[in-house]
Structures are given as structure tokens and as C-alpha cells.
Coordinates of N, CA, C and O in Angstrom, one line a residue:
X1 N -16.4 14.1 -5.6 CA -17.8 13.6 -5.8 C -17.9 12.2 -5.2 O -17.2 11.4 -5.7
X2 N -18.7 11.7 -4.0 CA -19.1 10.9 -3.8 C -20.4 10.3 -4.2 O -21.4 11.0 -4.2
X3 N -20.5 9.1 -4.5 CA -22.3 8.7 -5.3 C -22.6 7.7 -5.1 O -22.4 6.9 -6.0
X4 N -23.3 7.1 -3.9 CA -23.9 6.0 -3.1 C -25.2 5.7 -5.0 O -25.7 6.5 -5.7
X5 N -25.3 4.0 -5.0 CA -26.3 4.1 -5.7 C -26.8 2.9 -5.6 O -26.1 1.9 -6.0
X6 N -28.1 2.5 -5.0 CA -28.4 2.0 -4.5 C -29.8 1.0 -5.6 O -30.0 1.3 -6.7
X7 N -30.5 -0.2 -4.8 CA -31.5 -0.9 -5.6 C -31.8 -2.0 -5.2 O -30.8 -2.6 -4.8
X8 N -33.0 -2.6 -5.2 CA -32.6 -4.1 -4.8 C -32.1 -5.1 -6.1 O -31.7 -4.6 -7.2
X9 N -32.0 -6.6 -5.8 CA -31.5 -7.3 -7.2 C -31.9 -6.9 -8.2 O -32.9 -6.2 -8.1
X10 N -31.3 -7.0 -9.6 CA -31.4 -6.9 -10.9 C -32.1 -5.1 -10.9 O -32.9 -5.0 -11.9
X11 N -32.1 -3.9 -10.0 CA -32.5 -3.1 -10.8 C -31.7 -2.2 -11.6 O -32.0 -1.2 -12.2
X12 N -30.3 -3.0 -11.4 CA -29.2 -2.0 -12.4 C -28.4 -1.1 -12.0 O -28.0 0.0 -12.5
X13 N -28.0 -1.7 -10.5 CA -27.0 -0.9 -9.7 C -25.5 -0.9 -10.5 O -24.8 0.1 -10.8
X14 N -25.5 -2.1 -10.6 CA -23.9 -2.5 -11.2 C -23.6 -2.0 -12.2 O -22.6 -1.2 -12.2
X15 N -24.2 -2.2 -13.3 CA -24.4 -1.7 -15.0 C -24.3 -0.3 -14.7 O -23.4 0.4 -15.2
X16 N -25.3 0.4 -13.9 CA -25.2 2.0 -13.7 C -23.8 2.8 -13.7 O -23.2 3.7 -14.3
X17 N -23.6 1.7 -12.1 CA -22.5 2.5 -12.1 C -21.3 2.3 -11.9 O -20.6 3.0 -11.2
X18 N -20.9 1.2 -12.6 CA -19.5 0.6 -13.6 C -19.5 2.0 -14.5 O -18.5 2.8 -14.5
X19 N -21.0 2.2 -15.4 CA -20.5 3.1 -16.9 C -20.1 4.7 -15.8 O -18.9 5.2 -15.7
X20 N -21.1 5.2 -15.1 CA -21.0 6.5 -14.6 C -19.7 6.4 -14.2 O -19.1 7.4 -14.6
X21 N -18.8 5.5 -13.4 CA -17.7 5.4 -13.0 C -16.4 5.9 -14.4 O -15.5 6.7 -14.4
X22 N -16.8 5.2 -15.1 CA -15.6 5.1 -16.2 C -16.0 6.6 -16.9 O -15.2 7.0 -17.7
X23 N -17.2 7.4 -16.7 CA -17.5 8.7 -17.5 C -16.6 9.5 -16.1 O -15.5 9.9 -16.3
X24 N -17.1 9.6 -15.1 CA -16.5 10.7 -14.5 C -15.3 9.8 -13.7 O -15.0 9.9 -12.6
X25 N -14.7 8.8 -14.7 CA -13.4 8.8 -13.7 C -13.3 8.6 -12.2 O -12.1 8.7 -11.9
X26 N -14.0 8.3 -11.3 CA -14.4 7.6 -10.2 C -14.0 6.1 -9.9 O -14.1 5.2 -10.7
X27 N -13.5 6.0 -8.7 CA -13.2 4.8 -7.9 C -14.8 4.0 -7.8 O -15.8 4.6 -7.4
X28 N -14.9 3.1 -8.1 CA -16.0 2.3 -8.5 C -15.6 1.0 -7.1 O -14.5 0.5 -6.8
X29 N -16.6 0.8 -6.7 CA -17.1 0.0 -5.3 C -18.0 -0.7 -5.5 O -19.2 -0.1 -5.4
X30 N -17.9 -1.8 -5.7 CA -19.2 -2.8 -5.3 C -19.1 -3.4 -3.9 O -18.3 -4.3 -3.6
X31 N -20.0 -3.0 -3.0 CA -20.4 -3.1 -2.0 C -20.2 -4.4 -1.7 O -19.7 -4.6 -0.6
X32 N -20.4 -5.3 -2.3 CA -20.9 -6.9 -1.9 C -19.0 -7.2 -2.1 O -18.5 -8.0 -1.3
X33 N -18.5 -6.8 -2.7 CA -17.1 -6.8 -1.9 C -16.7 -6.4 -0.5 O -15.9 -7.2 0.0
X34 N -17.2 -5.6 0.1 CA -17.6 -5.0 1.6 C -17.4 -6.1 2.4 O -16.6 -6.4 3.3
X35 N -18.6 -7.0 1.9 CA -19.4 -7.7 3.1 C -18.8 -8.9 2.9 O -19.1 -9.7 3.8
X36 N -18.0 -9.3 1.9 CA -17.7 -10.6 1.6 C -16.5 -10.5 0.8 O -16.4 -9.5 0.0
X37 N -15.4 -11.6 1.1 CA -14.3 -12.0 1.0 C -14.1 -13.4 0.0 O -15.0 -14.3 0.0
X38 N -13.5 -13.5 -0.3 CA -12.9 -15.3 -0.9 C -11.3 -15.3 -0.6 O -10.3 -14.6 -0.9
X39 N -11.8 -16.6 0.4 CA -10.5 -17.5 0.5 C -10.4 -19.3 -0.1 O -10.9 -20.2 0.5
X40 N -9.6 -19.2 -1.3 CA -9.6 -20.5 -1.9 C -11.1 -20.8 -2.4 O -11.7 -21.9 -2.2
X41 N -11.4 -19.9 -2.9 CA -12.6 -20.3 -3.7 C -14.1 -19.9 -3.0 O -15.1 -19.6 -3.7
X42 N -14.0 -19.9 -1.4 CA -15.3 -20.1 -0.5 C -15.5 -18.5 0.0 O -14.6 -17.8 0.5
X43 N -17.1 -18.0 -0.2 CA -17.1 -16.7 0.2 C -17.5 -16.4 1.7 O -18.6 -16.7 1.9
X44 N -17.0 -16.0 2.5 CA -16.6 -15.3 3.8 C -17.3 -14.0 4.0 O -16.9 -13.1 3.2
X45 N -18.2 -13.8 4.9 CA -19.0 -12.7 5.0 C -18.1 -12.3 6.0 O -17.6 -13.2 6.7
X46 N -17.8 -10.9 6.2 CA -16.9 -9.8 7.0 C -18.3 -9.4 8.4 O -19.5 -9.6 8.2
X47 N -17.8 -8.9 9.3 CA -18.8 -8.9 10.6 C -18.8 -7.2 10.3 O -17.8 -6.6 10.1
X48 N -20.1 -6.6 10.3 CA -20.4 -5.4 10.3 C -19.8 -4.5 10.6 O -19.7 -3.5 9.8
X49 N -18.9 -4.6 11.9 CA -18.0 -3.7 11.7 C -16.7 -3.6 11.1 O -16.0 -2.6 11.1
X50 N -16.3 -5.4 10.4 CA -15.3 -4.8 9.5 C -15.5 -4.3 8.3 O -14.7 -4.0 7.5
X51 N -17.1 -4.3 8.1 CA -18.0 -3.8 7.1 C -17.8 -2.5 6.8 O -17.8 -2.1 5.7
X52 N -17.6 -1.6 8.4 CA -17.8 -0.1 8.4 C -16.2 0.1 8.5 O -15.8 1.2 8.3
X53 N -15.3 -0.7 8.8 CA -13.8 -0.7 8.9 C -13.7 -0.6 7.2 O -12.7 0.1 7.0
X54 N -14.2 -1.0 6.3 CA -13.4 -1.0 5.1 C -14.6 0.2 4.0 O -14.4 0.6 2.9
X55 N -15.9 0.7 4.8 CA -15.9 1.8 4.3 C -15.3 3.0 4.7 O -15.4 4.1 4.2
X56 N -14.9 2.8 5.4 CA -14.1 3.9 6.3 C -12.9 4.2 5.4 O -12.7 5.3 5.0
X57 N -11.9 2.9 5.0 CA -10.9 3.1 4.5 C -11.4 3.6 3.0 O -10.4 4.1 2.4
X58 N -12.7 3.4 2.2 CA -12.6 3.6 1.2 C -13.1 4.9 0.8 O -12.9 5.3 -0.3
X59 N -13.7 5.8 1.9 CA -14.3 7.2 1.9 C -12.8 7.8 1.9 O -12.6 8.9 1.3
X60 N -11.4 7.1 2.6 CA -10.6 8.4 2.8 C -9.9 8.1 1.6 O -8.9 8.8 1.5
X61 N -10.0 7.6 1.0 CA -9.3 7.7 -0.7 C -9.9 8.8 -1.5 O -9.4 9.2 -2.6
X62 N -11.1 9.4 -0.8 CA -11.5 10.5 -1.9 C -13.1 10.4 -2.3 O -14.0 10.1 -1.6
X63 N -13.1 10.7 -3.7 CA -13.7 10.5 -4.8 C -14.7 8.8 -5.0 O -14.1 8.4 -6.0
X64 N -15.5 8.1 -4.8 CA -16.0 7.0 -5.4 C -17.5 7.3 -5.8 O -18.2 8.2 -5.6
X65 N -17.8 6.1 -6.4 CA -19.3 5.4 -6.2 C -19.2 4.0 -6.1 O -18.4 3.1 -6.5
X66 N -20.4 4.0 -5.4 CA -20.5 2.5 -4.5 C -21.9 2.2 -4.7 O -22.6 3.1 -5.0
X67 N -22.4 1.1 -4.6 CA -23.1 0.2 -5.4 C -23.7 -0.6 -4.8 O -23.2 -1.7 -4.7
X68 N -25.1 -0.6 -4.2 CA -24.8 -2.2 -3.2 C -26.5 -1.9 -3.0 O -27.0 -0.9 -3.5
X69 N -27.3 -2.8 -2.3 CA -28.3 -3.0 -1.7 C -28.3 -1.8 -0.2 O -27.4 -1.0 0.3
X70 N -29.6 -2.0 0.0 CA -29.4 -1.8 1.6 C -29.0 -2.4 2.5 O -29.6 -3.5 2.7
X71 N -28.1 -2.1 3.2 CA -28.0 -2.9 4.1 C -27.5 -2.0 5.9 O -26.7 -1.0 5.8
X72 N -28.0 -2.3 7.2 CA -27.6 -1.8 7.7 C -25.6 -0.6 8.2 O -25.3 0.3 8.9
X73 N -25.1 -1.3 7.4 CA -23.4 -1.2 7.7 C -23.6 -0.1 6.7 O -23.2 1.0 6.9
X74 N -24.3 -0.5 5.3 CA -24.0 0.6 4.5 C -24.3 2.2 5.1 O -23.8 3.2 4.7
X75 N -25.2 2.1 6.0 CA -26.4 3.4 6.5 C -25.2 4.5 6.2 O -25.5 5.4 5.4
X76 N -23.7 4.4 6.8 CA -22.8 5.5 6.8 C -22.6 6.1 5.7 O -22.4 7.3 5.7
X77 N -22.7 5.2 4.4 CA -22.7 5.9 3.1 C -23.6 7.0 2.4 O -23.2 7.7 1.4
X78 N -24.7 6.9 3.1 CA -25.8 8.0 3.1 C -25.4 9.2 3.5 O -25.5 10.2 2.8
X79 N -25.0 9.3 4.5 CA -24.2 10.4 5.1 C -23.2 11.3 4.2 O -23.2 12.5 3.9
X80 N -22.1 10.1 3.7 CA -21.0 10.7 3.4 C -21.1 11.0 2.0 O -20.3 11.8 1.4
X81 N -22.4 10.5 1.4 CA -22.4 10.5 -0.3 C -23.1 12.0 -0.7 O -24.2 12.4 -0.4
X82 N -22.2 12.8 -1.5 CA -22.6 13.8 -2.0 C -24.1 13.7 -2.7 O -25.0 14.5 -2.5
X83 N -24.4 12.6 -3.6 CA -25.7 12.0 -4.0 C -26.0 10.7 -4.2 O -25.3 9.9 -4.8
X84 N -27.2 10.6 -3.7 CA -27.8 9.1 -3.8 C -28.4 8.8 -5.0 O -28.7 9.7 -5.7
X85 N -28.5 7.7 -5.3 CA -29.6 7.3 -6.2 C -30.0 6.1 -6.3 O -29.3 5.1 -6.3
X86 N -31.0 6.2 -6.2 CA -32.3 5.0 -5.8 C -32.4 4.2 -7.6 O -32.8 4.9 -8.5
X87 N -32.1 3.5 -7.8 CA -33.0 2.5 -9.2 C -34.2 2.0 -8.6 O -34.3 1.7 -7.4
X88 N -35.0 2.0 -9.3 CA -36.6 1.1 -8.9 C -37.0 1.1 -10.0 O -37.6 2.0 -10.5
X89 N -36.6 -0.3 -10.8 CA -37.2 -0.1 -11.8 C -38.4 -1.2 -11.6 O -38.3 -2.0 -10.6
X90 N -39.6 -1.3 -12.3 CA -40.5 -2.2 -12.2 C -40.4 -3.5 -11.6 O -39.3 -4.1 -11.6
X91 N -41.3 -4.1 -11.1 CA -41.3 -5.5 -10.4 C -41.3 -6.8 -11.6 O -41.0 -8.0 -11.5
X92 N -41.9 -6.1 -12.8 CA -42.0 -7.4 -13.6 C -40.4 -7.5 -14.4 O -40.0 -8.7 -14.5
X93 N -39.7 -6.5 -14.9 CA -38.5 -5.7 -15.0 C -37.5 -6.9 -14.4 O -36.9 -7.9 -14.9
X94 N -37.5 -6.4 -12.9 CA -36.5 -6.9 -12.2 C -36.6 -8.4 -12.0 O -35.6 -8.9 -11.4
X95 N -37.4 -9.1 -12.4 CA -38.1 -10.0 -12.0 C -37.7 -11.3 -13.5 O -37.5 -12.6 -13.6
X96 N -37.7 -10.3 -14.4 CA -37.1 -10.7 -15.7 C -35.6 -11.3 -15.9 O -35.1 -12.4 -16.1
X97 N -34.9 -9.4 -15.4 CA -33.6 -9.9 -14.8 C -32.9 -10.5 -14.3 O -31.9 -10.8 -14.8
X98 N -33.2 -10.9 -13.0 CA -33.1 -12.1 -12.4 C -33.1 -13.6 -13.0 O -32.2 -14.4 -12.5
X99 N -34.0 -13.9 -13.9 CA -34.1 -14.7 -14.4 C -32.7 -15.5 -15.8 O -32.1 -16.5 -16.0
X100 N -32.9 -13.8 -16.4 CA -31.7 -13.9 -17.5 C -30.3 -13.4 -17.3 O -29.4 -13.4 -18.2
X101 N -30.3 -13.1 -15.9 CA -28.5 -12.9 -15.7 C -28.5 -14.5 -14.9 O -27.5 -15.2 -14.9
X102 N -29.7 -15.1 -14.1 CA -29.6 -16.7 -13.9 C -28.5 -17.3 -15.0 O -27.4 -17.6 -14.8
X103 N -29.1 -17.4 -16.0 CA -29.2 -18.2 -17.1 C -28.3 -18.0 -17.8 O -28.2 -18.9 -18.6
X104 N -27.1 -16.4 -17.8 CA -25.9 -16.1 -18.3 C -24.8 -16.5 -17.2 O -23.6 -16.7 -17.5
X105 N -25.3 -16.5 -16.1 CA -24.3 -17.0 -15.2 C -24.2 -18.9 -15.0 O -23.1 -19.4 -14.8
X106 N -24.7 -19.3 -15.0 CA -24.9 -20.7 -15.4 C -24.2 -21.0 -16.8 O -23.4 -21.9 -16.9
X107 N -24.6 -20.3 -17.8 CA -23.8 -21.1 -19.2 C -22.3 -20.0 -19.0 O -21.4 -20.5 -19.7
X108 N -22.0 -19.2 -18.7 CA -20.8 -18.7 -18.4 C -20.5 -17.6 -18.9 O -19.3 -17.4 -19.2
X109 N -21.7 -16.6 -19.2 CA -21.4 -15.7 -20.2 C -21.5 -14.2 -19.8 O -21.3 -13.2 -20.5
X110 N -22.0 -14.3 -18.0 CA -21.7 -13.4 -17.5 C -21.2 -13.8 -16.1 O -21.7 -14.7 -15.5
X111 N -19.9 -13.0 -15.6 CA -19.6 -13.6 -13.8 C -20.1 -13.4 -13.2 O -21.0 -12.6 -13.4
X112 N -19.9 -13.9 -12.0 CA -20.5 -13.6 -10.9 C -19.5 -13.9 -9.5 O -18.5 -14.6 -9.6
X113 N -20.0 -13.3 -8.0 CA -18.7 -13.5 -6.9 C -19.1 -14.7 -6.2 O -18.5 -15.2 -5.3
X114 N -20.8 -15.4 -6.9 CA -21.8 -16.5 -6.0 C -21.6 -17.6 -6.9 O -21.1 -17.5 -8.0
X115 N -22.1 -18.7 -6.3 CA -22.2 -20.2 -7.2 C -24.0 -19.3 -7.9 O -24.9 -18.6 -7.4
X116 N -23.8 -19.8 -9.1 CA -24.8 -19.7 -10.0 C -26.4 -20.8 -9.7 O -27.3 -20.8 -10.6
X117 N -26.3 -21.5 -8.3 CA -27.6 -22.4 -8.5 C -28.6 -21.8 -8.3 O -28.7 -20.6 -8.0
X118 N -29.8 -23.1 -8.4 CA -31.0 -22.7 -8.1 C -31.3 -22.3 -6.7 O -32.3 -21.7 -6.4
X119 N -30.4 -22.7 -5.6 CA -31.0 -22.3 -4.7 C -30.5 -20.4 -4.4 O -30.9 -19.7 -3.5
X120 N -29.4 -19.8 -5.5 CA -29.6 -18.4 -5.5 C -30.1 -18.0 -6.1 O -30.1 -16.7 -6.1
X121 N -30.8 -18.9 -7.2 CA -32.4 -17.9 -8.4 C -33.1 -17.6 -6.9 O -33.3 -16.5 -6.4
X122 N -33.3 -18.6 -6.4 CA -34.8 -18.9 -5.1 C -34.8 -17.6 -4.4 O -35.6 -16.7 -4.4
X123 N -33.4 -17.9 -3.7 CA -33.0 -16.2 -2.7 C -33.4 -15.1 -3.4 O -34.3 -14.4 -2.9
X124 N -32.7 -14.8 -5.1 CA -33.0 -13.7 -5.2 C -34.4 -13.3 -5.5 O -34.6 -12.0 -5.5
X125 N -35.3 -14.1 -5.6 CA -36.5 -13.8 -5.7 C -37.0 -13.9 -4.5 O -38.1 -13.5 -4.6
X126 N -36.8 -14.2 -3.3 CA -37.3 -14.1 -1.8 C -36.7 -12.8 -1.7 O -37.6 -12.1 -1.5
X127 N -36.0 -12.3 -1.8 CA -34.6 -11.2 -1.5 C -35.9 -10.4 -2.1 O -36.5 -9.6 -1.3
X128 N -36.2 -10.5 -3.2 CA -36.9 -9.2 -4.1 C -38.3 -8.9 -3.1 O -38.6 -7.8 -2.6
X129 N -39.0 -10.0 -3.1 CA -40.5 -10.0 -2.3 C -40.5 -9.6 -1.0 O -41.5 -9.2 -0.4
X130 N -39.4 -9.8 -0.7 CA -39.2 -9.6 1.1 C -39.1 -8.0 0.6 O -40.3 -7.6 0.8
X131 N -38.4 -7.2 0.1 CA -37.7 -5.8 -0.3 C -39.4 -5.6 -0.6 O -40.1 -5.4 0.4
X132 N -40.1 -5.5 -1.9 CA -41.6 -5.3 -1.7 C -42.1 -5.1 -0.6 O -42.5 -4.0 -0.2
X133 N -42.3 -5.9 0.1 CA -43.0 -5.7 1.8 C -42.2 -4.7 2.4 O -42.6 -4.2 3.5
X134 N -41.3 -4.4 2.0 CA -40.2 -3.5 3.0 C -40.0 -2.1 2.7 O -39.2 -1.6 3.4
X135 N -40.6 -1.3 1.4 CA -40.4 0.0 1.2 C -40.8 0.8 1.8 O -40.2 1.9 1.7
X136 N -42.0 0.5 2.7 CA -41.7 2.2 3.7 C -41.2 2.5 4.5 O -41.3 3.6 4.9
X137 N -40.1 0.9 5.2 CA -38.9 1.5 5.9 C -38.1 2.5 5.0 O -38.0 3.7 5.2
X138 N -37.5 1.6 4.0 CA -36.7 2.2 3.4 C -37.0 4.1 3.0 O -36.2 5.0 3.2
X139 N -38.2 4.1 2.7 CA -38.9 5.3 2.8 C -38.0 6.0 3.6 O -37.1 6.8 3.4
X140 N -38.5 5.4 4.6 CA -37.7 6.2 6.2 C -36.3 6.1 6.6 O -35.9 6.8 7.5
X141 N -35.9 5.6 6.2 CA -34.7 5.5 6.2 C -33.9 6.8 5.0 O -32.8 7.3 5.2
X142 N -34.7 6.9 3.9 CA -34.2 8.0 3.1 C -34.1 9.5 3.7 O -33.2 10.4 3.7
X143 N -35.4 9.3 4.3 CA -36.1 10.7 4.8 C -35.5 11.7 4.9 O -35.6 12.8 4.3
X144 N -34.6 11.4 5.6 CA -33.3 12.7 6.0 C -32.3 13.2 5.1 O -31.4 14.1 5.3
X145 N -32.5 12.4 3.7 CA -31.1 12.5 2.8 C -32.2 12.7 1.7 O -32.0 12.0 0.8
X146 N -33.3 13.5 1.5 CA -34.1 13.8 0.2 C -33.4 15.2 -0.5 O -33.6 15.9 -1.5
X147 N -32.8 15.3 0.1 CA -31.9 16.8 -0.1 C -31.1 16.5 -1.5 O -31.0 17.0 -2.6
X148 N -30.7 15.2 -0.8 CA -29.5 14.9 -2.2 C -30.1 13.0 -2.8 O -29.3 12.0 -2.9
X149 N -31.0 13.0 -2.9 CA -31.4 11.6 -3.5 C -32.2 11.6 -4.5 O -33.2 12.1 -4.2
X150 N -32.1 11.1 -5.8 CA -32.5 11.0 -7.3 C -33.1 9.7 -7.0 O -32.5 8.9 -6.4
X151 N -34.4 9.5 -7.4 CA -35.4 8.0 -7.7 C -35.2 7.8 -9.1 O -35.6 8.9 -9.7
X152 N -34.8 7.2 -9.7 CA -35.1 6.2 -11.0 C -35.8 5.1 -11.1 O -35.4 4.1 -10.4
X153 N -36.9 5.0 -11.8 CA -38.2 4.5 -11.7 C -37.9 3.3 -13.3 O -38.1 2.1 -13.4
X154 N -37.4 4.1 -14.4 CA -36.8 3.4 -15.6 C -35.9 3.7 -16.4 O -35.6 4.8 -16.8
X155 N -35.4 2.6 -16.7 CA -33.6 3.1 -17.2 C -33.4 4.2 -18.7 O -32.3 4.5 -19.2
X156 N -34.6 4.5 -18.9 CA -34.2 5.8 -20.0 C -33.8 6.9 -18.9 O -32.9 7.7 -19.2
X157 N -34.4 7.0 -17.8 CA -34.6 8.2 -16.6 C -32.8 8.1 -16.3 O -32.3 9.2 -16.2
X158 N -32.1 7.3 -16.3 CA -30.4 7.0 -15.8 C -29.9 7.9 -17.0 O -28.7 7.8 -17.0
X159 N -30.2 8.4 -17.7 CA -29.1 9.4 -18.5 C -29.7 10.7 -18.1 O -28.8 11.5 -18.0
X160 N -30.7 11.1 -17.8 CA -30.9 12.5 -16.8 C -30.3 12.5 -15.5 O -29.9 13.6 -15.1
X161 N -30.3 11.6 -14.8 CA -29.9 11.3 -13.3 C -28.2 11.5 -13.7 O -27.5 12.2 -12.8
X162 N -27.7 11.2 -14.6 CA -26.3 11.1 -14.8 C -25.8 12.7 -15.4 O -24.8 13.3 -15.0
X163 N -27.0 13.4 -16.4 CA -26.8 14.6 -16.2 C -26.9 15.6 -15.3 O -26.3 16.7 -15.3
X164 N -27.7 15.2 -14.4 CA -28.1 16.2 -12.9 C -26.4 16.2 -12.1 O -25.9 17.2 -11.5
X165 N -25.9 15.0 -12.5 CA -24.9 14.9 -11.3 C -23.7 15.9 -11.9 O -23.1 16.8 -11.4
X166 N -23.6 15.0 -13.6 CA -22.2 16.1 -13.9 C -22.0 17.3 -14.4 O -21.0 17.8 -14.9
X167 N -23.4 17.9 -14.3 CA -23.5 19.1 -14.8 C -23.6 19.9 -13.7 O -23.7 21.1 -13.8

């Protein structure tokens, strides 16, 4: 089983699918490892194709789910993923979130792979507003994979999405 699961900031990509990971025993991938590296502390963005160089290596292991935004490099995961799944959860929702994983990552009580400032509250809320203006690429971008793609709209909906898959 492969299970691409996708969302923009805070709509509960990670949380998703850390738990689905540890239920069906799956190789668990956070994407933003993909695109980025640390050496001595400083994070290092990888160039798209060694983006598709290290999913490549991570589809021939088998079995995963992987975790990440959109991003072009990811597109191959669509392909390869037995099923997709979309989070979307509300704008006021995610918009919350952001705010209060801010504010756990600053007093230290949740990690993170980024410096915790204000100038990446700022991003992730440009990150979010830009993604608003941008869903009916993404739309199109699905188009071809509606065969095997699950929308989650609100997180009671992720325990049916999680039954569709392992039943």
C-alpha cells in the first residue's frame, strides 16, 4: 500500500499520517525531509531533481505514506500512490492552527525542522492565502487521479478515510 497525503499548512497532514502509519505499519515520509537537509544546524533545500532522486529511492523500499504539500517534484507521487488524500479542513481551522503550533514551537513544546519566528508565522500565512487563490489548479492537477483520491473536509471525516483504506 502506497498513501500520498496531502494539505496545505496546519490541515493535519502530519498528525494524519504519523497515526495511519503506526496502525497499518507503514514506512512514514515527511516530504519536507525530501526537499530539505541539515548540515550543522542550517537547512539546505535539495534541487528538484534530487527531490525526485530520493523519491525514487523511497517508492523502491515498498510500502509507505508520505506527507507533504504540493509541490511540483512531488507530482510523481500521484502516480505511484495506491491512494491519495486531500485534508481541507476549513480556512478559519487552519488558520487557528498555525497560530497555536506557532506558539508550541516557540515555548518548546512541540518541534519543528524550521527556526520558530515571526517571520515563519508571516510565510505560513502567505503560504495559506496564496494556496486559497490557487485551488483550481490544484483541482487540475487531481483530475486524472479522482479514481483513487479521498477529500477530507473535517477531521471527524479521517476515521472513515482511514476505514476506506484498510478495509
Amino acid at each position: 500500500m502506497k498513501i500520498f497525503i496531502m494539505g496545505i499548512v496546519a490541515s493535519g497532514k502530519t498528525t494524519y499520517a504519523k497515526e495511519l502509519s503506526k496502525q497499518m505499519s507503514l514506512l512514514f515520509v515527511e516530504l519536507d525531509s525530501v526537499v530539505y537537509y541539515n548540515v550543522d544546524g542550517v537547512r539546505i533545500k535539495r534541487t528538484p531533481e534530487e527531490q525526485v532522486q530520493i523519491i525514487h529511492e523511497m517508492d523502491a523500499k515498498g510500502s509507505w505514506i508520505a506527507e507533504g504539500v504540493y509541490r511540483p517534484s512531488y507530482h510523481l507521487l500521484l502516480g505511484m500512490a495506491d491512494v491519495i488524500i486531500w485534508l481541507d479542513p476549513p480556512l478559519w481551522k487552519r488558520k487557528i492552527r498555525i497560530l497555536s503550533r506557532h506558539v508550541k514551537q516557540v515555548i518548546g513544546v512541540e518541534e519543528c525542522a524550521y527556526k520558530p519566528d515571526f517571520q515563519m508565522l508571516r510565510n505560513m500565512y502567505k503560504w495559506t492565502k496564496h494556496f486559497e487563490g490557487q485551488r483550481e489548479e490544484l483541482n487540475g492537477i487531481f483530475h486524472p487521479y479522482l479514481d483513487k483520491l479521498i477529500i477530507v473536509r473535517d477531521d471527524t471525516a479521517n476515521n472513515r478515510a482511514l476505514s476506506k483504506i484498510i478495509y
